[in-house]
Amino acid sequence: MADIESSFEFSSSLTSSSLPPPRTRIFKIIVIGDSGVGKTCLTYRFCAGKFPDKTEATIGVDFREKVIEIDGEKIKVQLWDTAGQERFRKSMVQHYYRNVHAVVFVYDVTNAASFRSLPAWIEECRQHALGQEVPRILVGNKCDLRHAAQVSTDVAQQFADTHSMPLFETSAKNPYGNEDGTQNNSDHVEAIFMTVAHKLKSQKPLVLSQPPCGYGDTVTLRRQDQEDGGNWGCGCWRS
Ligand SMILES: Nc1nc2c(ncn2[C@@H]2O[C@H](COP(=O)(O)OP(=O)(O)OP(=O)(O)O)[C@@H](O)[C@H]2O)c(=O)[nH]1
Ligand SMILES: [Mg+2]
């Protein structure tokens, strides 16, 4: 199984520092969709800046993180690259949806079945009580294979509009060109995730505070509003 524990260790190690409390905001963004649509490649492209040499079906979840700067503030984007295959995800599903800040739905523009699966992925979010306040975006991947496209932009846009999501079409492999050398005008992967981060930043999201509110070495995430006297609950990252 992918190492969910290492993420917790990472969080925990932050507490052992004697430095003043970090104020880094962390955004948890889950990336979901059918197996093979390119979730691993997209998250890798954003965090490592390139297309991976080789991928295998994700088992459970893989974490990728990137620190970005928006308006002078450093923000940690934590991408949860989930497994598309049912057998590799079933024991993990409840972890995916805990304390999620945004959801990225991915389909493969060359695979109509992956587009037809989207309502099922949306339903899974609903079943895990994901509120409407959690931003969602729709990403059509593999635009470098435009000649093999099975899902038109029009149809995808209609679906996105129906579900109040912005649509991005992109390629994790080749953001600017098609295999035949022509341009594909797709959105750049980096720009897509930055757009999500901008949206989250403007929503007063969770902040990492230290020490946490009475949980020993627990790292606790609190809403910015809480410190402003708001009524948000205290969501613990680890207990
Ligand atoms: N041409 C092209 N191939 C891509 C692109 N993105 C991913 N692929 C290929 O699609 C296959 C599946 O990619 P993954 O990123 O492993 O797919 P996944 O959604 O993570 O699959 P699961 O982990 O099983 O859920 C791999 O062979 C990738 O090389 C893309 O933008 N263009
Ligand atoms: Mg994967």
PDB file of C-alpha atoms and ligand atoms in Angstrom:
ATOM      1  CA  MET A   1       0.000   0.000   0.000  1.00  0.00           C
ATOM      2  CA  ALA A   2       1.196   3.499  -0.654  1.00  0.00           C
ATOM      3  CA  ASP A   3       2.671   5.208   2.330  1.00  0.00           C
ATOM      4  CA  ILE A   4       0.006   7.226   4.032  1.00  0.00           C
ATOM      5  CA  GLU A   5       2.048   6.815   7.228  1.00  0.00           C
ATOM      6  CA  SER A   6       4.985   8.732   5.844  1.00  0.00           C
ATOM      7  CA  SER A   7       2.778  11.744   5.379  1.00  0.00           C
ATOM      8  CA  PHE A   8       1.885  11.579   9.032  1.00  0.00           C
ATOM      9  CA  GLU A   9       5.528  11.283  10.000  1.00  0.00           C
ATOM     10  CA  PHE A  10       6.246  14.268   7.928  1.00  0.00           C
ATOM     11  CA  SER A  11       3.540  16.223   9.711  1.00  0.00           C
ATOM     12  CA  SER A  12       4.714  14.974  13.059  1.00  0.00           C
ATOM     13  CA  SER A  13       8.321  15.927  12.450  1.00  0.00           C
ATOM     14  CA  LEU A  14       7.239  19.508  12.071  1.00  0.00           C
ATOM     15  CA  THR A  15       6.337  19.555  15.746  1.00  0.00           C
ATOM     16  CA  SER A  16       9.836  18.651  16.948  1.00  0.00           C
ATOM     17  CA  SER A  17      11.270  21.860  15.636  1.00  0.00           C
ATOM     18  CA  SER A  18      12.149  24.478  18.186  1.00  0.00           C
ATOM     19  CA  LEU A  19      11.555  27.211  15.661  1.00  0.00           C
ATOM     20  CA  PRO A  20       8.594  29.523  16.059  1.00  0.00           C
ATOM     21  CA  PRO A  21       5.304  28.059  14.893  1.00  0.00           C
ATOM     22  CA  PRO A  22       5.193  27.726  11.142  1.00  0.00           C
ATOM     23  CA  ARG A  23       2.287  29.404   9.500  1.00  0.00           C
ATOM     24  CA  THR A  24       2.316  27.458   6.314  1.00  0.00           C
ATOM     25  CA  ARG A  25      -1.106  26.801   4.958  1.00  0.00           C
ATOM     26  CA  ILE A  26      -1.596  23.305   3.631  1.00  0.00           C
ATOM     27  CA  PHE A  27      -4.110  22.468   0.976  1.00  0.00           C
ATOM     28  CA  LYS A  28      -5.165  18.880   0.545  1.00  0.00           C
ATOM     29  CA  ILE A  29      -6.305  18.289  -3.009  1.00  0.00           C
ATOM     30  CA  ILE A  30      -7.510  14.859  -4.077  1.00  0.00           C
ATOM     31  CA  VAL A  31      -7.203  13.746  -7.666  1.00  0.00           C
ATOM     32  CA  ILE A  32      -9.746  11.129  -8.686  1.00  0.00           C
ATOM     33  CA  GLY A  33     -10.919   9.388 -11.840  1.00  0.00           C
ATOM     34  CA  ASP A  34     -10.743   6.066 -13.672  1.00  0.00           C
ATOM     35  CA  SER A  35      -7.589   4.027 -13.806  1.00  0.00           C
ATOM     36  CA  GLY A  36      -5.271   5.049 -16.625  1.00  0.00           C
ATOM     37  CA  VAL A  37      -6.591   8.591 -17.149  1.00  0.00           C
ATOM     38  CA  GLY A  38      -3.246  10.023 -16.028  1.00  0.00           C
ATOM     39  CA  LYS A  39      -3.695  11.102 -12.405  1.00  0.00           C
ATOM     40  CA  THR A  40      -0.205   9.999 -11.467  1.00  0.00           C
ATOM     41  CA  CYS A  41       1.300  11.706 -14.509  1.00  0.00           C
ATOM     42  CA  LEU A  42      -0.567  14.954 -13.839  1.00  0.00           C
ATOM     43  CA  THR A  43       0.434  15.148 -10.185  1.00  0.00           C
ATOM     44  CA  TYR A  44       3.998  14.213 -11.048  1.00  0.00           C
ATOM     45  CA  ARG A  45       4.101  16.821 -13.785  1.00  0.00           C
ATOM     46  CA  PHE A  46       3.001  19.506 -11.333  1.00  0.00           C
ATOM     47  CA  CYS A  47       5.308  18.510  -8.483  1.00  0.00           C
ATOM     48  CA  ALA A  48       8.388  17.335 -10.397  1.00  0.00           C
ATOM     49  CA  GLY A  49       7.918  19.505 -13.488  1.00  0.00           C
ATOM     50  CA  LYS A  50       8.141  16.661 -15.973  1.00  0.00           C
ATOM     51  CA  PHE A  51       6.356  13.633 -17.364  1.00  0.00           C
ATOM     52  CA  PRO A  52       7.344  10.461 -15.503  1.00  0.00           C
ATOM     53  CA  ASP A  53       9.408   7.927 -17.423  1.00  0.00           C
ATOM     54  CA  LYS A  54       7.116   5.147 -16.382  1.00  0.00           C
ATOM     55  CA  THR A  55       4.073   4.688 -14.160  1.00  0.00           C
ATOM     56  CA  GLU A  56       2.296   1.748 -12.642  1.00  0.00           C
ATOM     57  CA  ALA A  57      -1.249   1.578 -11.372  1.00  0.00           C
ATOM     58  CA  THR A  58      -1.435   3.448  -8.093  1.00  0.00           C
ATOM     59  CA  ILE A  59      -2.160   1.315  -5.070  1.00  0.00           C
ATOM     60  CA  GLY A  60      -4.052   3.081  -2.303  1.00  0.00           C
ATOM     61  CA  VAL A  61      -2.692   6.602  -2.641  1.00  0.00           C
ATOM     62  CA  ASP A  62       0.549   8.405  -3.406  1.00  0.00           C
ATOM     63  CA  PHE A  63       1.310  11.807  -1.973  1.00  0.00           C
ATOM     64  CA  ARG A  64       3.041  14.562  -3.815  1.00  0.00           C
ATOM     65  CA  GLU A  65       3.721  17.974  -2.369  1.00  0.00           C
ATOM     66  CA  LYS A  66       4.846  21.262  -3.718  1.00  0.00           C
ATOM     67  CA  VAL A  67       5.415  24.543  -1.980  1.00  0.00           C
ATOM     68  CA  ILE A  68       4.201  27.423  -4.064  1.00  0.00           C
ATOM     69  CA  GLU A  69       4.144  31.136  -3.479  1.00  0.00           C
ATOM     70  CA  ILE A  70       1.058  33.211  -4.001  1.00  0.00           C
ATOM     71  CA  ASP A  71       1.119  36.944  -3.305  1.00  0.00           C
ATOM     72  CA  GLY A  72       4.267  36.486  -1.231  1.00  0.00           C
ATOM     73  CA  GLU A  73       2.795  33.717   0.907  1.00  0.00           C
ATOM     74  CA  LYS A  74       4.278  30.220   0.836  1.00  0.00           C
ATOM     75  CA  ILE A  75       1.611  27.570   0.558  1.00  0.00           C
ATOM     76  CA  LYS A  76       1.969  23.824   0.593  1.00  0.00           C
ATOM     77  CA  VAL A  77      -0.108  22.017  -1.979  1.00  0.00           C
ATOM     78  CA  GLN A  78      -0.533  18.389  -0.996  1.00  0.00           C
ATOM     79  CA  LEU A  79      -1.825  16.278  -3.854  1.00  0.00           C
ATOM     80  CA  TRP A  80      -3.429  12.940  -3.093  1.00  0.00           C
ATOM     81  CA  ASP A  81      -2.923  10.836  -6.182  1.00  0.00           C
ATOM     82  CA  THR A  82      -5.588   8.204  -5.647  1.00  0.00           C
ATOM     83  CA  ALA A  83      -5.953   4.754  -7.181  1.00  0.00           C
ATOM     84  CA  GLY A  84      -8.478   4.449  -9.983  1.00  0.00           C
ATOM     85  CA  GLN A  85      -8.813   0.705  -9.691  1.00  0.00           C
ATOM     86  CA  GLU A  86     -11.496  -0.335  -7.257  1.00  0.00           C
ATOM     87  CA  ARG A  87      -9.449  -3.179  -5.786  1.00  0.00           C
ATOM     88  CA  PHE A  88      -6.581  -0.781  -4.994  1.00  0.00           C
ATOM     89  CA  ARG A  89      -8.707   1.913  -3.406  1.00  0.00           C
ATOM     90  CA  LYS A  90     -11.444   0.337  -1.365  1.00  0.00           C
ATOM     91  CA  SER A  91      -9.598   0.223   1.983  1.00  0.00           C
ATOM     92  CA  MET A  92      -8.447   3.816   1.531  1.00  0.00           C
ATOM     93  CA  VAL A  93     -11.508   5.669   0.370  1.00  0.00           C
ATOM     94  CA  GLN A  94     -12.476   7.160   3.707  1.00  0.00           C
ATOM     95  CA  HIS A  95      -8.948   8.611   4.078  1.00  0.00           C
ATOM     96  CA  TYR A  96      -9.166  10.302   0.705  1.00  0.00           C
ATOM     97  CA  TYR A  97     -12.118  12.397   1.696  1.00  0.00           C
ATOM     98  CA  ARG A  98     -11.071  13.467   5.179  1.00  0.00           C
ATOM     99  CA  ASN A  99     -10.343  17.195   5.436  1.00  0.00           C
ATOM    100  CA  VAL A 100     -10.292  17.693   1.697  1.00  0.00           C
ATOM    101  CA  HIS A 101      -9.942  21.233   0.399  1.00  0.00           C
ATOM    102  CA  ALA A 102     -10.472  20.618  -3.294  1.00  0.00           C
ATOM    103  CA  VAL A 103     -11.227  17.822  -5.718  1.00  0.00           C
ATOM    104  CA  VAL A 104      -9.789  17.355  -9.198  1.00  0.00           C
ATOM    105  CA  PHE A 105     -11.835  14.997 -11.396  1.00  0.00           C
ATOM    106  CA  VAL A 106      -9.825  13.592 -14.274  1.00  0.00           C
ATOM    107  CA  TYR A 107     -10.971  11.858 -17.452  1.00  0.00           C
ATOM    108  CA  ASP A 108      -9.029  10.850 -20.542  1.00  0.00           C
ATOM    109  CA  VAL A 109     -10.138  12.693 -23.692  1.00  0.00           C
ATOM    110  CA  THR A 110      -9.298   9.561 -25.735  1.00  0.00           C
ATOM    111  CA  ASN A 111     -11.414   7.312 -23.536  1.00  0.00           C
ATOM    112  CA  ALA A 112     -15.166   7.970 -23.552  1.00  0.00           C
ATOM    113  CA  ALA A 113     -15.730   5.411 -20.801  1.00  0.00           C
ATOM    114  CA  SER A 114     -13.590   7.458 -18.421  1.00  0.00           C
ATOM    115  CA  PHE A 115     -15.830  10.455 -19.141  1.00  0.00           C
ATOM    116  CA  ARG A 116     -18.983   8.397 -18.613  1.00  0.00           C
ATOM    117  CA  SER A 117     -17.628   7.357 -15.204  1.00  0.00           C
ATOM    118  CA  LEU A 118     -17.588  10.931 -13.919  1.00  0.00           C
ATOM    119  CA  PRO A 119     -21.102  10.838 -12.395  1.00  0.00           C
ATOM    120  CA  ALA A 120     -20.013   7.836 -10.321  1.00  0.00           C
ATOM    121  CA  TRP A 121     -16.990   9.752  -9.023  1.00  0.00           C
ATOM    122  CA  ILE A 122     -19.177  12.723  -8.202  1.00  0.00           C
ATOM    123  CA  GLU A 123     -21.555  10.387  -6.400  1.00  0.00           C
ATOM    124  CA  GLU A 124     -18.681   8.961  -4.360  1.00  0.00           C
ATOM    125  CA  CYS A 125     -17.850  12.500  -3.218  1.00  0.00           C
ATOM    126  CA  ARG A 126     -21.461  13.042  -2.261  1.00  0.00           C
ATOM    127  CA  GLN A 127     -21.526   9.809  -0.281  1.00  0.00           C
ATOM    128  CA  HIS A 128     -18.524  11.005   1.685  1.00  0.00           C
ATOM    129  CA  ALA A 129     -20.337  14.187   2.615  1.00  0.00           C
ATOM    130  CA  LEU A 130     -18.192  16.510   0.575  1.00  0.00           C
ATOM    131  CA  GLY A 131     -19.876  19.873   0.801  1.00  0.00           C
ATOM    132  CA  GLN A 132     -20.611  22.174  -2.099  1.00  0.00           C
ATOM    133  CA  GLU A 133     -18.158  24.659  -0.602  1.00  0.00           C
ATOM    134  CA  VAL A 134     -15.271  22.359  -1.571  1.00  0.00           C
ATOM    135  CA  PRO A 135     -14.009  23.560  -4.962  1.00  0.00           C
ATOM    136  CA  ARG A 136     -14.057  20.988  -7.766  1.00  0.00           C
ATOM    137  CA  ILE A 137     -12.509  21.139 -11.170  1.00  0.00           C
ATOM    138  CA  LEU A 138     -12.758  18.901 -14.201  1.00  0.00           C
ATOM    139  CA  VAL A 139      -9.651  17.964 -16.156  1.00  0.00           C
ATOM    140  CA  GLY A 140      -9.615  16.257 -19.544  1.00  0.00           C
ATOM    141  CA  ASN A 141      -6.145  14.767 -19.939  1.00  0.00           C
ATOM    142  CA  LYS A 142      -4.109  13.448 -22.904  1.00  0.00           C
ATOM    143  CA  CYS A 143      -4.896  16.352 -25.228  1.00  0.00           C
ATOM    144  CA  ASP A 144      -1.650  15.611 -27.067  1.00  0.00           C
ATOM    145  CA  LEU A 145      -3.594  12.683 -28.572  1.00  0.00           C
ATOM    146  CA  ARG A 146      -6.237  14.959 -30.065  1.00  0.00           C
ATOM    147  CA  HIS A 147      -6.519  12.829 -33.202  1.00  0.00           C
ATOM    148  CA  ALA A 148      -7.757   9.991 -30.999  1.00  0.00           C
ATOM    149  CA  ALA A 149     -10.159  12.126 -28.976  1.00  0.00           C
ATOM    150  CA  GLN A 150     -13.488  10.553 -28.069  1.00  0.00           C
ATOM    151  CA  VAL A 151     -14.766  13.349 -25.848  1.00  0.00           C
ATOM    152  CA  SER A 152     -15.356  16.724 -27.482  1.00  0.00           C
ATOM    153  CA  THR A 153     -14.716  19.970 -25.687  1.00  0.00           C
ATOM    154  CA  ASP A 154     -18.375  20.942 -26.168  1.00  0.00           C
ATOM    155  CA  VAL A 155     -19.725  17.844 -24.475  1.00  0.00           C
ATOM    156  CA  ALA A 156     -17.210  18.140 -21.640  1.00  0.00           C
ATOM    157  CA  GLN A 157     -17.995  21.834 -21.182  1.00  0.00           C
ATOM    158  CA  GLN A 158     -21.697  21.064 -20.984  1.00  0.00           C
ATOM    159  CA  PHE A 159     -21.044  18.468 -18.293  1.00  0.00           C
ATOM    160  CA  ALA A 160     -18.798  20.871 -16.391  1.00  0.00           C
ATOM    161  CA  ASP A 161     -21.443  23.599 -16.545  1.00  0.00           C
ATOM    162  CA  THR A 162     -24.121  21.227 -15.291  1.00  0.00           C
ATOM    163  CA  HIS A 163     -21.976  20.426 -12.294  1.00  0.00           C
ATOM    164  CA  SER A 164     -20.711  23.988 -11.771  1.00  0.00           C
ATOM    165  CA  MET A 165     -17.092  23.096 -12.324  1.00  0.00           C
ATOM    166  CA  PRO A 166     -14.488  24.805 -14.477  1.00  0.00           C
ATOM    167  CA  LEU A 167     -13.156  22.600 -17.268  1.00  0.00           C
ATOM    168  CA  PHE A 168      -9.485  22.352 -18.204  1.00  0.00           C
ATOM    169  CA  GLU A 169      -8.139  20.319 -21.080  1.00  0.00           C
ATOM    170  CA  THR A 170      -4.503  19.425 -20.799  1.00  0.00           C
ATOM    171  CA  SER A 171      -1.732  16.982 -21.418  1.00  0.00           C
ATOM    172  CA  ALA A 172       0.569  15.733 -18.694  1.00  0.00           C
ATOM    173  CA  LYS A 173       2.867  14.487 -21.414  1.00  0.00           C
ATOM    174  CA  ASN A 174       3.123  17.316 -23.871  1.00  0.00           C
ATOM    175  CA  PRO A 175       1.339  20.494 -22.805  1.00  0.00           C
ATOM    176  CA  TYR A 176       2.077  22.431 -25.962  1.00  0.00           C
ATOM    177  CA  GLY A 177       2.215  20.034 -28.864  1.00  0.00           C
ATOM    178  CA  ASN A 178       0.554  17.022 -30.418  1.00  0.00           C
ATOM    179  CA  GLU A 179       2.401  13.914 -31.427  1.00  0.00           C
ATOM    180  CA  ASP A 180       2.225  15.007 -35.061  1.00  0.00           C
ATOM    181  CA  GLY A 181       4.003  18.265 -34.219  1.00  0.00           C
ATOM    182  CA  THR A 182       0.955  20.526 -34.352  1.00  0.00           C
ATOM    183  CA  GLN A 183      -0.027  22.724 -31.431  1.00  0.00           C
ATOM    184  CA  ASN A 184      -2.745  21.551 -29.066  1.00  0.00           C
ATOM    185  CA  ASN A 185      -3.531  24.744 -27.136  1.00  0.00           C
ATOM    186  CA  SER A 186      -4.117  22.816 -23.945  1.00  0.00           C
ATOM    187  CA  ASP A 187      -3.971  24.301 -20.496  1.00  0.00           C
ATOM    188  CA  HIS A 188      -0.690  23.875 -18.735  1.00  0.00           C
ATOM    189  CA  VAL A 189      -0.807  21.462 -15.783  1.00  0.00           C
ATOM    190  CA  GLU A 190       0.989  23.978 -13.586  1.00  0.00           C
ATOM    191  CA  ALA A 191      -1.569  26.663 -14.356  1.00  0.00           C
ATOM    192  CA  ILE A 192      -4.435  24.320 -13.496  1.00  0.00           C
ATOM    193  CA  PHE A 193      -3.190  23.517 -10.016  1.00  0.00           C
ATOM    194  CA  MET A 194      -2.176  27.129  -9.437  1.00  0.00           C
ATOM    195  CA  THR A 195      -5.726  28.172 -10.275  1.00  0.00           C
ATOM    196  CA  VAL A 196      -7.044  25.779  -7.638  1.00  0.00           C
ATOM    197  CA  ALA A 197      -4.512  27.046  -5.097  1.00  0.00           C
ATOM    198  CA  HIS A 198      -5.477  30.661  -5.776  1.00  0.00           C
ATOM    199  CA  LYS A 199      -9.100  29.824  -5.203  1.00  0.00           C
ATOM    200  CA  LEU A 200      -8.333  28.052  -1.951  1.00  0.00           C
ATOM    201  CA  LYS A 201      -6.102  30.828  -0.730  1.00  0.00           C
ATOM    202  CA  SER A 202      -8.903  33.302  -1.103  1.00  0.00           C
ATOM    203  CA  GLN A 203     -11.211  31.123   0.976  1.00  0.00           C
ATOM    204  CA  LYS A 204      -9.450  31.436   4.335  1.00  0.00           C
ATOM    205  CA  PRO A 205      -8.427  27.787   4.381  1.00  0.00           C
ATOM    206  CA  LEU A 206      -6.744  25.765   7.071  1.00  0.00           C
ATOM    207  CA  VAL A 207      -3.555  26.939   8.695  1.00  0.00           C
ATOM    208  CA  LEU A 208      -0.966  24.787  10.347  1.00  0.00           C
ATOM    209  CA  SER A 209      -0.544  25.944  13.892  1.00  0.00           C
ATOM    210  CA  GLN A 210       1.917  24.957  16.570  1.00  0.00           C
ATOM    211  CA  PRO A 211       1.611  24.000  19.305  1.00  0.00           C
ATOM    212  CA  PRO A 212      -1.810  22.504  18.622  1.00  0.00           C
ATOM    213  CA  CYS A 213      -4.747  22.967  20.897  1.00  0.00           C
ATOM    214  CA  GLY A 214      -3.979  20.438  23.623  1.00  0.00           C
ATOM    215  CA  TYR A 215      -3.054  17.307  21.705  1.00  0.00           C
ATOM    216  CA  GLY A 216       0.540  16.735  22.827  1.00  0.00           C
ATOM    217  CA  ASP A 217       2.594  16.181  19.700  1.00  0.00           C
ATOM    218  CA  THR A 218      -0.427  16.310  17.467  1.00  0.00           C
ATOM    219  CA  VAL A 219      -0.302  18.654  14.576  1.00  0.00           C
ATOM    220  CA  THR A 220      -3.584  20.436  14.358  1.00  0.00           C
ATOM    221  CA  LEU A 221      -5.054  22.312  11.513  1.00  0.00           C
ATOM    222  CA  ARG A 222      -7.301  25.193  12.335  1.00  0.00           C
ATOM    223  CA  ARG A 223      -9.358  27.463  10.250  1.00  0.00           C
ATOM    224  CA  GLN A 224      -8.012  30.947   9.909  1.00  0.00           C
ATOM    225  CA  ASP A 225     -11.456  32.065  11.038  1.00  0.00           C
ATOM    226  CA  GLN A 226     -10.997  30.313  14.358  1.00  0.00           C
ATOM    227  CA  GLU A 227      -8.207  32.662  15.222  1.00  0.00           C
ATOM    228  CA  ASP A 228     -10.389  35.489  14.082  1.00  0.00           C
ATOM    229  CA  GLY A 229     -13.044  34.420  16.560  1.00  0.00           C
ATOM    230  CA  GLY A 230     -15.033  32.366  14.094  1.00  0.00           C
ATOM    231  CA  ASN A 231     -16.921  29.176  14.896  1.00  0.00           C
ATOM    232  CA  TRP A 232     -14.996  26.612  12.895  1.00  0.00           C
ATOM    233  CA  GLY A 233     -14.328  23.255  14.536  1.00  0.00           C
ATOM    234  CA  CYS A 234     -10.836  22.088  15.295  1.00  0.00           C
ATOM    235  CA  GLY A 235      -9.922  19.526  12.652  1.00  0.00           C
ATOM    236  CA  CYS A 236      -6.974  17.448  13.717  1.00  0.00           C
ATOM    237  CA  TRP A 237      -4.467  16.278  11.213  1.00  0.00           C
ATOM    238  CA  ARG A 238      -3.181  13.546  13.455  1.00  0.00           C
ATOM    239  CA  SER A 239      -4.158  12.354  16.906  1.00  0.00           C
TER     240      SER A 239
HETATM  241  N1  LIG B   1      -0.155  10.545 -24.456  1.00  0.00           N
HETATM  242  C1  LIG B   1      -0.343  10.729 -23.143  1.00  0.00           C
HETATM  243  N2  LIG B   1      -0.268   9.696 -22.299  1.00  0.00           N
HETATM  244  C2  LIG B   1      -0.482   9.938 -20.973  1.00  0.00           C
HETATM  245  C3  LIG B   1      -0.776  11.229 -20.471  1.00  0.00           C
HETATM  246  N3  LIG B   1      -0.939  11.139 -19.133  1.00  0.00           N
HETATM  247  C4  LIG B   1      -0.750   9.844 -18.814  1.00  0.00           C
HETATM  248  N4  LIG B   1      -0.476   9.113 -19.907  1.00  0.00           N
HETATM  249  C5  LIG B   1      -0.224   7.670 -19.973  1.00  0.00           C
HETATM  250  O1  LIG B   1      -1.386   7.005 -19.490  1.00  0.00           O
HETATM  251  C6  LIG B   1      -1.030   5.840 -18.740  1.00  0.00           C
HETATM  252  C7  LIG B   1      -1.671   5.892 -17.369  1.00  0.00           C
HETATM  253  O2  LIG B   1      -1.160   7.002 -16.666  1.00  0.00           O
HETATM  254  P1  LIG B   1      -1.224   7.079 -15.054  1.00  0.00           P
HETATM  255  O3  LIG B   1      -0.835   8.454 -14.667  1.00  0.00           O
HETATM  256  O4  LIG B   1      -0.449   5.971 -14.459  1.00  0.00           O
HETATM  257  O5  LIG B   1      -2.777   6.828 -14.809  1.00  0.00           O
HETATM  258  P2  LIG B   1      -3.577   6.857 -13.403  1.00  0.00           P
HETATM  259  O6  LIG B   1      -4.807   7.649 -13.611  1.00  0.00           O
HETATM  260  O7  LIG B   1      -2.673   7.298 -12.322  1.00  0.00           O
HETATM  261  O8  LIG B   1      -3.973   5.313 -13.204  1.00  0.00           O
HETATM  262  P3  LIG B   1      -4.267   4.543 -11.792  1.00  0.00           P
HETATM  263  O9  LIG B   1      -3.110   4.774 -10.886  1.00  0.00           O
HETATM  264  O10 LIG B   1      -4.400   3.091 -12.176  1.00  0.00           O
HETATM  265  O11 LIG B   1      -5.540   5.078 -11.252  1.00  0.00           O
HETATM  266  C8  LIG B   1       0.488   5.795 -18.712  1.00  0.00           C
HETATM  267  O12 LIG B   1       0.934   4.915 -19.710  1.00  0.00           O
HETATM  268  C9  LIG B   1       0.909   7.220 -19.052  1.00  0.00           C
HETATM  269  O13 LIG B   1       2.150   7.290 -19.704  1.00  0.00           O
HETATM  270  C10 LIG B   1      -0.846  12.306 -21.409  1.00  0.00           C
HETATM  271  O14 LIG B   1      -1.106  13.469 -21.080  1.00  0.00           O
HETATM  272  N5  LIG B   1      -0.630  12.002 -22.739  1.00  0.00           N
HETATM  273 MG    MG B   2      -1.915   6.385 -10.677  1.00  0.00          MG
END
